[in-house]
Coordinates of C-alpha atoms in Angstrom, one line a residue:
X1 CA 11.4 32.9 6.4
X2 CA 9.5 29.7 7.9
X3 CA 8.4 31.2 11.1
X4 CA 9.9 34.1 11.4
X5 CA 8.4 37.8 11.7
X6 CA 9.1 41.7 11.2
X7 CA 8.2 44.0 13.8
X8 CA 5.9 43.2 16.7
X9 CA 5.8 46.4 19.0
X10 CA 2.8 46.6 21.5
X11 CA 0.0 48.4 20.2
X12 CA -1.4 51.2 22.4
X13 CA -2.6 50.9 25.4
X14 CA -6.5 50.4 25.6
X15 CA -9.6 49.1 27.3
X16 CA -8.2 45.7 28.8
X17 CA -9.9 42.3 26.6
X18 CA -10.7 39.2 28.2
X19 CA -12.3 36.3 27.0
X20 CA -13.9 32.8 27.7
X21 CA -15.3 32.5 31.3
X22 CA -14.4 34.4 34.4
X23 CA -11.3 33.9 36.1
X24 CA -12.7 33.2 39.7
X25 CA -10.6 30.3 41.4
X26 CA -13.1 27.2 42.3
X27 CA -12.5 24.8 44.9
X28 CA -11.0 22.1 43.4
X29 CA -10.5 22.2 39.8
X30 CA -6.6 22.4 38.9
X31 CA -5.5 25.5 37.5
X32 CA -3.0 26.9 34.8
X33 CA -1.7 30.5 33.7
X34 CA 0.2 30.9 30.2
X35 CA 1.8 33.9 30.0
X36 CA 2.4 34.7 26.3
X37 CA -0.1 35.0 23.4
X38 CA 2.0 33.5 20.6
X39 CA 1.7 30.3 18.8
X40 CA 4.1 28.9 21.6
X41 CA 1.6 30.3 24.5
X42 CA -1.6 29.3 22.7
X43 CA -0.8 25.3 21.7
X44 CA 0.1 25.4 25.7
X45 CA -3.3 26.6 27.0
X46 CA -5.2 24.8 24.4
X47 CA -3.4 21.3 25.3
X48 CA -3.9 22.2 29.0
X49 CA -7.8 23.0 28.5
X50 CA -8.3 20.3 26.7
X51 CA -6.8 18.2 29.2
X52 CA -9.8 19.3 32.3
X53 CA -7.9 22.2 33.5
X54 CA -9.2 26.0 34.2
X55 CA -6.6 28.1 31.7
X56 CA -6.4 32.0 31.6
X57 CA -3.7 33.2 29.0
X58 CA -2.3 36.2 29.9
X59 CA -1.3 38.6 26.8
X60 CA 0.4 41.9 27.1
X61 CA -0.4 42.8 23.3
X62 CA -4.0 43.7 21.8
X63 CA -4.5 40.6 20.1
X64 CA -2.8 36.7 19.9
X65 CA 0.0 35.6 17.5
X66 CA 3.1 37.1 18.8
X67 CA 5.3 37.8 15.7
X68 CA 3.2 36.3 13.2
X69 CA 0.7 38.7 12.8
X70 CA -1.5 41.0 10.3
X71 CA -2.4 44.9 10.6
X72 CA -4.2 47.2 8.4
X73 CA -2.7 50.5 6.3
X74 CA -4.2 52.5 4.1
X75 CA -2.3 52.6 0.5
X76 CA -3.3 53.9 -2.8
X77 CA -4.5 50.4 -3.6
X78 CA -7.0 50.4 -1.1
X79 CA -7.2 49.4 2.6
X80 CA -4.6 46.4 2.9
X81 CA -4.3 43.5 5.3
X82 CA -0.8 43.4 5.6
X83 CA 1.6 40.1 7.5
X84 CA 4.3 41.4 9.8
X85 CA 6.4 39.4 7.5
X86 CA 6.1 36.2 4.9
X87 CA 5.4 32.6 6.8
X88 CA 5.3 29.8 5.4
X89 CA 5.8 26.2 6.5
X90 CA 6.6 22.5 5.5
X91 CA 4.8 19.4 5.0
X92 CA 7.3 17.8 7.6
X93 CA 6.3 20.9 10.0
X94 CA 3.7 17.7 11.2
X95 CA 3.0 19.6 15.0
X96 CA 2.2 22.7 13.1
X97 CA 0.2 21.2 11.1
X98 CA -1.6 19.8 14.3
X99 CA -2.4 23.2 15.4
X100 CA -3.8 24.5 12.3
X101 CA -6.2 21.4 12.5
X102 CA -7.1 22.4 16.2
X103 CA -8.0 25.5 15.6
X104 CA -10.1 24.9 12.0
X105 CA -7.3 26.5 9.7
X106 CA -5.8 23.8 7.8
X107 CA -7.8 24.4 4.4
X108 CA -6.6 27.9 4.7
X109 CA -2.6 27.1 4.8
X110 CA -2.5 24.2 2.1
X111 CA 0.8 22.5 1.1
X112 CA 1.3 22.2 -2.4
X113 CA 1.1 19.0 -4.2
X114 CA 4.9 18.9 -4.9
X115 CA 7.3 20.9 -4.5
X116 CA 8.1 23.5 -6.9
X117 CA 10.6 26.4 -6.2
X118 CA 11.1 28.9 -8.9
X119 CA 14.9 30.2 -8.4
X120 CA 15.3 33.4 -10.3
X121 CA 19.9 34.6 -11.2
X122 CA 19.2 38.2 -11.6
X123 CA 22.9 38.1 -12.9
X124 CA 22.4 35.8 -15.6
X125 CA 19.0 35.8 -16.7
X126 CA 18.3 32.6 -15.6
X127 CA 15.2 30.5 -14.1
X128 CA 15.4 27.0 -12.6
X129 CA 13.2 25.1 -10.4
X130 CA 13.7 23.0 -7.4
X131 CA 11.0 20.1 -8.1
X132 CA 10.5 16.9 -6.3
X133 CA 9.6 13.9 -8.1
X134 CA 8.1 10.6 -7.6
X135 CA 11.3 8.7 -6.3
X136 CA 11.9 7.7 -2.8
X137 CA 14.7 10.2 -1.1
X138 CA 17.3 10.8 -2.0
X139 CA 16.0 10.2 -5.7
X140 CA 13.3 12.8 -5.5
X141 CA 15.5 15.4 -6.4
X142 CA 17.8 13.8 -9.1
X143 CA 16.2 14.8 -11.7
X144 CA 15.5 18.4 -10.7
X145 CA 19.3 19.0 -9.8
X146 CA 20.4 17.3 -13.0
X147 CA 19.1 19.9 -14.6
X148 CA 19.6 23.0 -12.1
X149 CA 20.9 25.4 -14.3
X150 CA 22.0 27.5 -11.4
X151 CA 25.4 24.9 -11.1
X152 CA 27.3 23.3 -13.0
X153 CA 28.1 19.7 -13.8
X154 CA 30.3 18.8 -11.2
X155 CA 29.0 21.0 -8.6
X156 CA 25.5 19.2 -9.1
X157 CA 27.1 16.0 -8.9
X158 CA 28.9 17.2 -5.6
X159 CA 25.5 18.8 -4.2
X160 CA 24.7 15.1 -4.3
X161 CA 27.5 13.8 -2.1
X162 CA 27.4 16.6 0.3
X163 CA 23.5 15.2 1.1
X164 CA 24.7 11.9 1.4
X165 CA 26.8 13.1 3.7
X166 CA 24.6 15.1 5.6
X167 CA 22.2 12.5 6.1
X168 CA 24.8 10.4 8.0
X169 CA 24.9 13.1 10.6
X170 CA 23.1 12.8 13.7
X171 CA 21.7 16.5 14.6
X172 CA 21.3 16.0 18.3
X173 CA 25.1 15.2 18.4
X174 CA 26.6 18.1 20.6
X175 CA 29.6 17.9 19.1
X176 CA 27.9 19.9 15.8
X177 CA 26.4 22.5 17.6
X178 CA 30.1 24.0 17.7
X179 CA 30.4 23.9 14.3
X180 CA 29.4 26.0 11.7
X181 CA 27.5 24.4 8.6
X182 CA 29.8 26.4 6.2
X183 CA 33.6 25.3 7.7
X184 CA 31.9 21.5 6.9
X185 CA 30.1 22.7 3.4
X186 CA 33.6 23.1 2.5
X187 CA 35.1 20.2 3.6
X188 CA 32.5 18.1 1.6
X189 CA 33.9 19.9 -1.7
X190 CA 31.0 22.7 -2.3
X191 CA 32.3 25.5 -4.2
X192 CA 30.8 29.3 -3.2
X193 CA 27.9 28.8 -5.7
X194 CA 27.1 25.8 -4.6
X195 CA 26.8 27.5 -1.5
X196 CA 24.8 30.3 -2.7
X197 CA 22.7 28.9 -5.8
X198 CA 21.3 25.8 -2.8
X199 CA 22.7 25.5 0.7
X200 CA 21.6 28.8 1.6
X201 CA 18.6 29.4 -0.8
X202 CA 17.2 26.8 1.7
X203 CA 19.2 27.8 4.7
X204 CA 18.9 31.2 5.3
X205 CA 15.5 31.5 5.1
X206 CA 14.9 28.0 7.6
X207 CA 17.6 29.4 9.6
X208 CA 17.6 33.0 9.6
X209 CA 21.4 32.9 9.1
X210 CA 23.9 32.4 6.3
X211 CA 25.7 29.0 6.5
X212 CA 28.5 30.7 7.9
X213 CA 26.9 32.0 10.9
X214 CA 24.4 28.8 11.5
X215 CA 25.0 26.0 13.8
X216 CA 25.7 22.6 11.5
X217 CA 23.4 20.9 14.4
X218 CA 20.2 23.3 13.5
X219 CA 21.6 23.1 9.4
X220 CA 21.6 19.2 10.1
X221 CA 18.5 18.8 10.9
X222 CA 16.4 21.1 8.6
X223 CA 18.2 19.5 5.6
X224 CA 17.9 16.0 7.1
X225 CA 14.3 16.3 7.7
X226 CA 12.9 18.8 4.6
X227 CA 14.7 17.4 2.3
X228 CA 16.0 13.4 3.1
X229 CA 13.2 12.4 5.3
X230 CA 10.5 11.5 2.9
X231 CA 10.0 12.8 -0.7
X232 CA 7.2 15.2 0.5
X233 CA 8.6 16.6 3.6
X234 CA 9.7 20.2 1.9
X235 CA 6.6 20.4 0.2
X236 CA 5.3 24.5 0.9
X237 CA 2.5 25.5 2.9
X238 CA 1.4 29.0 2.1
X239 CA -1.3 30.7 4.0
X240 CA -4.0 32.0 1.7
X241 CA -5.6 34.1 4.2
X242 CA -3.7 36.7 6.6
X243 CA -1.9 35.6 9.8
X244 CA -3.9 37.3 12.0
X245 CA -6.6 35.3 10.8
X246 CA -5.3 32.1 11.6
X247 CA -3.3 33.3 14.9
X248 CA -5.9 35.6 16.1
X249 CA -9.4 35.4 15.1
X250 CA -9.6 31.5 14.7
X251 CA -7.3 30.7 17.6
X252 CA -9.1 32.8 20.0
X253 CA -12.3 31.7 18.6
X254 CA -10.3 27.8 19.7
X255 CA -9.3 29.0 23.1
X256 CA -13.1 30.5 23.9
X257 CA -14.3 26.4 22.7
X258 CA -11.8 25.4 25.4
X259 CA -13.3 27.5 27.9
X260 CA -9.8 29.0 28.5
X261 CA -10.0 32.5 29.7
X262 CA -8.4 35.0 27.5
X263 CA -7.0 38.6 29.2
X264 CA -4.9 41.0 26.6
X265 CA -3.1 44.0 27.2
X266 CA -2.1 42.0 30.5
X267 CA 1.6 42.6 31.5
X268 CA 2.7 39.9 34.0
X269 CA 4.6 42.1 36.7
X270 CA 5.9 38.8 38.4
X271 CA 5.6 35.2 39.4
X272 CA 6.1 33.7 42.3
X273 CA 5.0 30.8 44.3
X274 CA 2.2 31.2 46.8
X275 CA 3.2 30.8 50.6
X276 CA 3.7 27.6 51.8
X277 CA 4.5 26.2 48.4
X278 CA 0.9 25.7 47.4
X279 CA 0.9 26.7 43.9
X280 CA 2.1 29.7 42.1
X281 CA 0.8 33.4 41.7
X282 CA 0.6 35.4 38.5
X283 CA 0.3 39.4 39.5
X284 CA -0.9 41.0 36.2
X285 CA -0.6 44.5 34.7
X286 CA -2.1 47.4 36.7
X287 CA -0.8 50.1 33.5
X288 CA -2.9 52.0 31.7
X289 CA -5.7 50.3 30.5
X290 CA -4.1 46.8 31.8
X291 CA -6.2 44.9 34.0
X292 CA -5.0 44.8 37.8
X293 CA -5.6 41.0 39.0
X294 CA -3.4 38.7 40.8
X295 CA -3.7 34.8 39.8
X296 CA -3.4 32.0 42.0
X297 CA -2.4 29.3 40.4
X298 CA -1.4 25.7 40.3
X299 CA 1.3 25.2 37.0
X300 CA 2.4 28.7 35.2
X301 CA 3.6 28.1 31.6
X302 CA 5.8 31.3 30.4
X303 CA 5.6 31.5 26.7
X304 CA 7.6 34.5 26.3
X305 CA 11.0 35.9 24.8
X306 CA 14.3 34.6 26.3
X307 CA 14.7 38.5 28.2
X308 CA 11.2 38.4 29.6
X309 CA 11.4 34.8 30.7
X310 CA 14.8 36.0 32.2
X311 CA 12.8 38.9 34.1
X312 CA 10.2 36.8 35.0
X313 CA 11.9 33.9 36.7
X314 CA 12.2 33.2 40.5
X315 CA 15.5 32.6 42.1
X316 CA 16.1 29.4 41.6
X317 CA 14.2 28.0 38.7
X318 CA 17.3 27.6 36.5
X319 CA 20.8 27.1 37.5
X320 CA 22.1 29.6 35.5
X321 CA 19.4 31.6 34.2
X322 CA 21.6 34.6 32.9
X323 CA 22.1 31.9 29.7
X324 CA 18.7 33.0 28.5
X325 CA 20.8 36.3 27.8
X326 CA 23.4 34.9 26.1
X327 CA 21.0 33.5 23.5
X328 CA 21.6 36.3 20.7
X329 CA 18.8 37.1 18.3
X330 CA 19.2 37.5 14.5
X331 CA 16.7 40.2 12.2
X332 CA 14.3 39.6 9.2
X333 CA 13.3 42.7 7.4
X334 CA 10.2 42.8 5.3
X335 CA 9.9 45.0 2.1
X336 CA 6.4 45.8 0.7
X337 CA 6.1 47.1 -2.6
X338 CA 2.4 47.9 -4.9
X339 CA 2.5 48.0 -8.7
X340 CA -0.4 49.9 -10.6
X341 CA -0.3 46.8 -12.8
X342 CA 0.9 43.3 -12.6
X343 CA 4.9 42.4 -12.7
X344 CA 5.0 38.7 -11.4
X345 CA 2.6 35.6 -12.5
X346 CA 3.6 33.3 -10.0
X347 CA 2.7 32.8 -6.2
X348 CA 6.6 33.3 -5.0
X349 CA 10.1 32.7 -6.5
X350 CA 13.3 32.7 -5.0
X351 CA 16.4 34.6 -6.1
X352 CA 20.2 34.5 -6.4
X353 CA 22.6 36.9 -7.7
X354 CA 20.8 40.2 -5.7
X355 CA 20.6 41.4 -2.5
X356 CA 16.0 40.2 -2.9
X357 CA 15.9 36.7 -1.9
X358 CA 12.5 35.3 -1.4
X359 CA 9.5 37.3 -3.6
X360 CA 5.9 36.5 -2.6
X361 CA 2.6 37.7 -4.3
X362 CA 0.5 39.2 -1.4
X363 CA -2.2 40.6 -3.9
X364 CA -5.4 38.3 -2.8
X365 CA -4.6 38.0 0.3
X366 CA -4.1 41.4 1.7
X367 CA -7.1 42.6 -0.3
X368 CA -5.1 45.0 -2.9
X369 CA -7.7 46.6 -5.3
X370 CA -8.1 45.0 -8.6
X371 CA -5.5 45.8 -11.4
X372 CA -2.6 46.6 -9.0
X373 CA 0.1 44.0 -7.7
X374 CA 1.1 44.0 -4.1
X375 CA 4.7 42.0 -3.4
X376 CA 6.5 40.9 0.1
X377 CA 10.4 40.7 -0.1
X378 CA 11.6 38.7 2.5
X379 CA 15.0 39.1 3.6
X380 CA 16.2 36.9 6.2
X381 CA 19.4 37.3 8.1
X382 CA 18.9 40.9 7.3
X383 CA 21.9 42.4 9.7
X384 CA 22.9 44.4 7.0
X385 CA 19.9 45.9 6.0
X386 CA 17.5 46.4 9.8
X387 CA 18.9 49.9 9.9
X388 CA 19.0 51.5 6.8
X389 CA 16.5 54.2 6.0
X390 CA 13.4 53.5 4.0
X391 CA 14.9 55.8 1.2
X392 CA 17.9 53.7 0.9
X393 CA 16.3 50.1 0.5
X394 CA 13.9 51.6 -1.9
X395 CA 16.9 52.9 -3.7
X396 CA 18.6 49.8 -3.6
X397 CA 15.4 47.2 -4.4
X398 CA 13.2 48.7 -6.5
X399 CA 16.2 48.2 -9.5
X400 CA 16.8 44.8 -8.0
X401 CA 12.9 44.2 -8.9
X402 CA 13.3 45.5 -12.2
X403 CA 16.1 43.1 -13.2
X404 CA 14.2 40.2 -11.9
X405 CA 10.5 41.0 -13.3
X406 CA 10.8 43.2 -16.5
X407 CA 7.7 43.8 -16.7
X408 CA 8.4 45.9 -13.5
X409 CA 10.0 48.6 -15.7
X410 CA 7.1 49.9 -17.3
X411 CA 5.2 50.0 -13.6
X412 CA 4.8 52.9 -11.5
X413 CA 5.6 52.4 -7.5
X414 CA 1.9 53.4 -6.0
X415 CA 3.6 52.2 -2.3
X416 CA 6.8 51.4 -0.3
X417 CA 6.9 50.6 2.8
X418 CA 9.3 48.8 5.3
X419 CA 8.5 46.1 8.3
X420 CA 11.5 45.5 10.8
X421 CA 11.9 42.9 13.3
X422 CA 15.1 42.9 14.8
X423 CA 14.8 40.1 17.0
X424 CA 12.7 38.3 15.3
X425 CA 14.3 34.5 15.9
X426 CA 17.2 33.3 18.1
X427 CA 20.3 33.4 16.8
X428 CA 21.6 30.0 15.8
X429 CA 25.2 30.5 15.8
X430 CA 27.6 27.5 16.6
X431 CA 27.2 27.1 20.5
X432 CA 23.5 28.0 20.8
X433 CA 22.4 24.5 21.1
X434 CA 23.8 24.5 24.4
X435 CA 22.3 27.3 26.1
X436 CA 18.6 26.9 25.0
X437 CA 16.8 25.4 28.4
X438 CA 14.4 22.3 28.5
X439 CA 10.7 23.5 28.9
X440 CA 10.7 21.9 33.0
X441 CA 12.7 24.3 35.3
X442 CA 13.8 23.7 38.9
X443 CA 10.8 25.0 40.3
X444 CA 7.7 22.5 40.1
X445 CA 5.1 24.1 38.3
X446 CA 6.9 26.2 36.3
X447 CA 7.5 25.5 33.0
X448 CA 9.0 27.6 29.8
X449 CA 8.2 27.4 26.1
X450 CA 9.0 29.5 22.7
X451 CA 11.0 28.9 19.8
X452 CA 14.1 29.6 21.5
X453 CA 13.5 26.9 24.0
X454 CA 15.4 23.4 23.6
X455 CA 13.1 22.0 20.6
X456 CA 16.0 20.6 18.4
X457 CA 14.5 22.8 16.1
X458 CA 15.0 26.3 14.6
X459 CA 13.4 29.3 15.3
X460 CA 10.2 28.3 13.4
X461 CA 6.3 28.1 13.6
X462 CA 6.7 24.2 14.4
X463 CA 9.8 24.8 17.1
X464 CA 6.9 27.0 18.4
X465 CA 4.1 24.6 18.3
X466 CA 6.5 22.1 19.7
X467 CA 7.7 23.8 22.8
X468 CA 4.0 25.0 23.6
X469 CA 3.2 21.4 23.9
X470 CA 6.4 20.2 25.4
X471 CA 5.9 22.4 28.2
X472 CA 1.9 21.6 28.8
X473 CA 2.9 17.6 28.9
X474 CA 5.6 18.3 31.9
X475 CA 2.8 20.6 33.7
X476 CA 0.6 18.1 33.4
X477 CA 2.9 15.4 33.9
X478 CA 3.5 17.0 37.1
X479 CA 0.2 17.4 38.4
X480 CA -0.1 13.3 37.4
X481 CA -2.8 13.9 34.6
X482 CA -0.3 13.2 31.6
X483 CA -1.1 9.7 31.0
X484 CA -5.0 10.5 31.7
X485 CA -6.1 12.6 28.6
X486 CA -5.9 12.6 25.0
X487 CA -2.2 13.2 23.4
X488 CA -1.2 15.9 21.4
X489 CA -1.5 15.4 17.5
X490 CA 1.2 12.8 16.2
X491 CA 4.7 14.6 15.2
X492 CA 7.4 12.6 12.9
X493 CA 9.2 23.9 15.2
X494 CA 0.4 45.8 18.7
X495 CA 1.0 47.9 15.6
X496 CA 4.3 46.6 13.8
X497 CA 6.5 49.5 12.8
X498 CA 6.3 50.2 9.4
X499 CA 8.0 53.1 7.1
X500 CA 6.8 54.8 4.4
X501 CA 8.9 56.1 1.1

């Protein structure tokens, strides 16, 4: 859920947009290409900018963001601003956090005070809360897991072992990336509620996978540092305007500040280096409505998915690069629902004993007109439920909704609609570890970044953040400007689809 997306395909192609100044080469001034408009791609250009350098960022879509993104539909409640699927982020998430402050849009995601996280059993009626408290870790949760309601006695007492456990592990050991986190949930005692009412309330939506199919590495480390790090490292971040304000409008309006040359609906075609090893070039689009324009370059930062970066690598750059391939990717599906009236009077709960897990009130934000409710469902690790018609989830969720909100019963549907991603993250099985690459390559001057790149973290806003500046300090490393400029903030991860009923 922290990170992730539903569906991203490339708007239609238009007029080509470009932004900040013109892209003519000047004698010299070193030079950099990003290819990629994410939140990967943008921290990249916007550390390399600041650090002197002449930046064009090179987007194939209409606008910046990459999977976290906003787009407009018309509904029965009005003209809505709608999120290609629920972000959120943690207080720990320090590098995202960095870039919201670079790009003036940190008083528009603010973390809570403490953390409070209403969990919801459909099956029995139930509503506990997840609350920090005051106590240094682990003690900041005692008290809300003493009285949990969602476990039992002994299974809160064993919750607490397991974390004692688990915050002896070291997740940059190799040796857990072949594990799974749910073989070694069971070995530290935790019964299948235990499991379900905690480890993977938290894990599946960090993760995008079910403790069964997530790497105890990657389940290490988000446990480790949300939750036994420091008492307000899981604290929640919630954006209260759209994405595409913070990932578009305010991080272009950043990049055009840095004087980095912006060009969308630019397709990179290929990348190569420049005869006689001087540099790189960067041969852009040519479709329709993509501008034609071939970049020569001295560093080339590609801040794209692990099949494009696959396509777009010269012989050479990796030693095996068809790994990139074997790094699987995993779905989040995002169900939209408006209410003529309102069913739910908090900002999100989670829940256990349905298919829903993660309900979010998108009312405010996506500009719903008064009186009606609009709600997000966010289902991560959603292999189950990609594929399945619009008619069928709205079969199957709508009654969920009912047993969770009452109120809901007495409501009338005004709009259903569907947001798919299926790739939205990497897949972070058991093994994945191992074939995500560093962001430096065997060719100088050519660096990779994206969540899926070797971060030590998930598939996640901060992974993103993170491997956008990773692979701007080894180009600039490279070029012998790294210890000469300002370091990045301190650290301690088109048109979507969308269905109608």
């Amino acid at each position: 859920m922290y990170g992730t997306a539903a569906d991203a395909a490339p708007g239609p192609e238009a007029a080509a947009g470009a932004t900040g100044p013109p892209g003519a080469e000047r004698s010299g001034e070193r030079s950099a290409v990003v290819v990629g408009g994410g939140i990967a791609g943008i921290t990249a250009a916007l550390r390399l900018a600041d650090a002197g350098l002449r930046v064009t960022l090179a987007e194939c879509r209409p606008r910046l963001g990459g999977l976290a993104f906003s787009f407009r539909r018309s509904s029965p409640a009005g003209e809505l601003t709608v999120d290609n699927g629920q972000h959120v982020y943690l207080r720990c998430c320090t590098a995202y956090r960095g870039f919201l402050e670079r790009i003036g849009g940190a008083r528009l995601a603010p973390v809570q005070d403490r953390l409070d996280i209403p969990v919801l059993d459909a099956a029995r009626g139930r509503l506990g809360r997840l609350r920090r408290g005051a106590l240094p870790v682990p003690l900041h949760l005692a008290g809300s897991l003493a009285r949990y309601p969602h476990l039992s006695l002994a299974e809160r007492a064993g919750v607490g072992r397991a974390a004692l456990a688990l915050k002896r592990l070291d997740p940059a050991d190799p040796a857990l990336d072949g594990v799974d986190f749910a073989t070694w949930l069971h070995r530290q005692g935790q019964s299948p509620r235990a499991v379900e009412a905690l480890w993977d309330l938290v894990g599946t939506a960090t993760l995008n996978a079910r403790a069964d199919r997530a790497s105890l590495g990657l389940a290490a480390m988000v446990f480790k540092t949300g939750l036994l790090s420091e008492p307000g490292a899981a604290d929640i971040g919630l954006p209260r305007v759209p994405l595409g304000e913070l990932h578009d409008t305010l991080a272009r309006s950043a990049l055009d500040r840095a004087g980095v040359r912006t060009v969308l609906r630019a397709r990179v075609r290929a990348v190569r280096r420049a005869a006689g090893g001087g540099g790189w070039r960067v041969a852009l689009g040519g479709g329709p409505g993509g501008p034609a324009e071939e970049l020569h370059t001295d560093t080339v930062v590609l801040a794209v998915p692990q099949a494009e970066a696959y396509r777009l690598l010269p012989e050479g750059a990796l030693d095996d690069p068809g790994r990139l391939l074997d790094i699987g990717t995993a779905p989040i599906l995002g169900v939209h629902v408006v209410y003529d009236r309102k069913v739910l009077r908090r900002p999100f709960f989670a829940a256990l004993g349905t298919p829903v897990q993660w309900v979010f009130d998108r009312t405010e934000i996506s500009g719903a007109a008064g009186g009606t409710q609009y709600l997000t469902l966010s289902q991560s690790a959603a292999q189950d439920w990609i594929d399945q018609p619009v008619a069928a989830l709205r079969r199957r969720m709508l009654p969920e909704l009912e047993r969770l909100l009452p109120a809901a019963r007495e409501a009338r549907v005004l709009d259903f609609f569907v947001t798919r991603e299926r790739n939205a993250t990497f897949d972070p099985v058991p093994g994945a570890g191992r074939l995500r690459p560093a962001a430096r390559t065997r060719a100088p001057g050519l660096q990779l970044a994206g969540a899926w790149t070797d971060t030590g973290w998930p598939a996640t806003m901060e992974g993103a953040v993170r491997s956008g500046t990773a692979a701007a300090e080894t180009a600039l490393h490279d070029l012998g400007l790294g210890t000469t400029h300002p370091a990045p903030p301190p650290s301690p991860r088109g048109t979507p689809q969308q269905e109608a009923a």
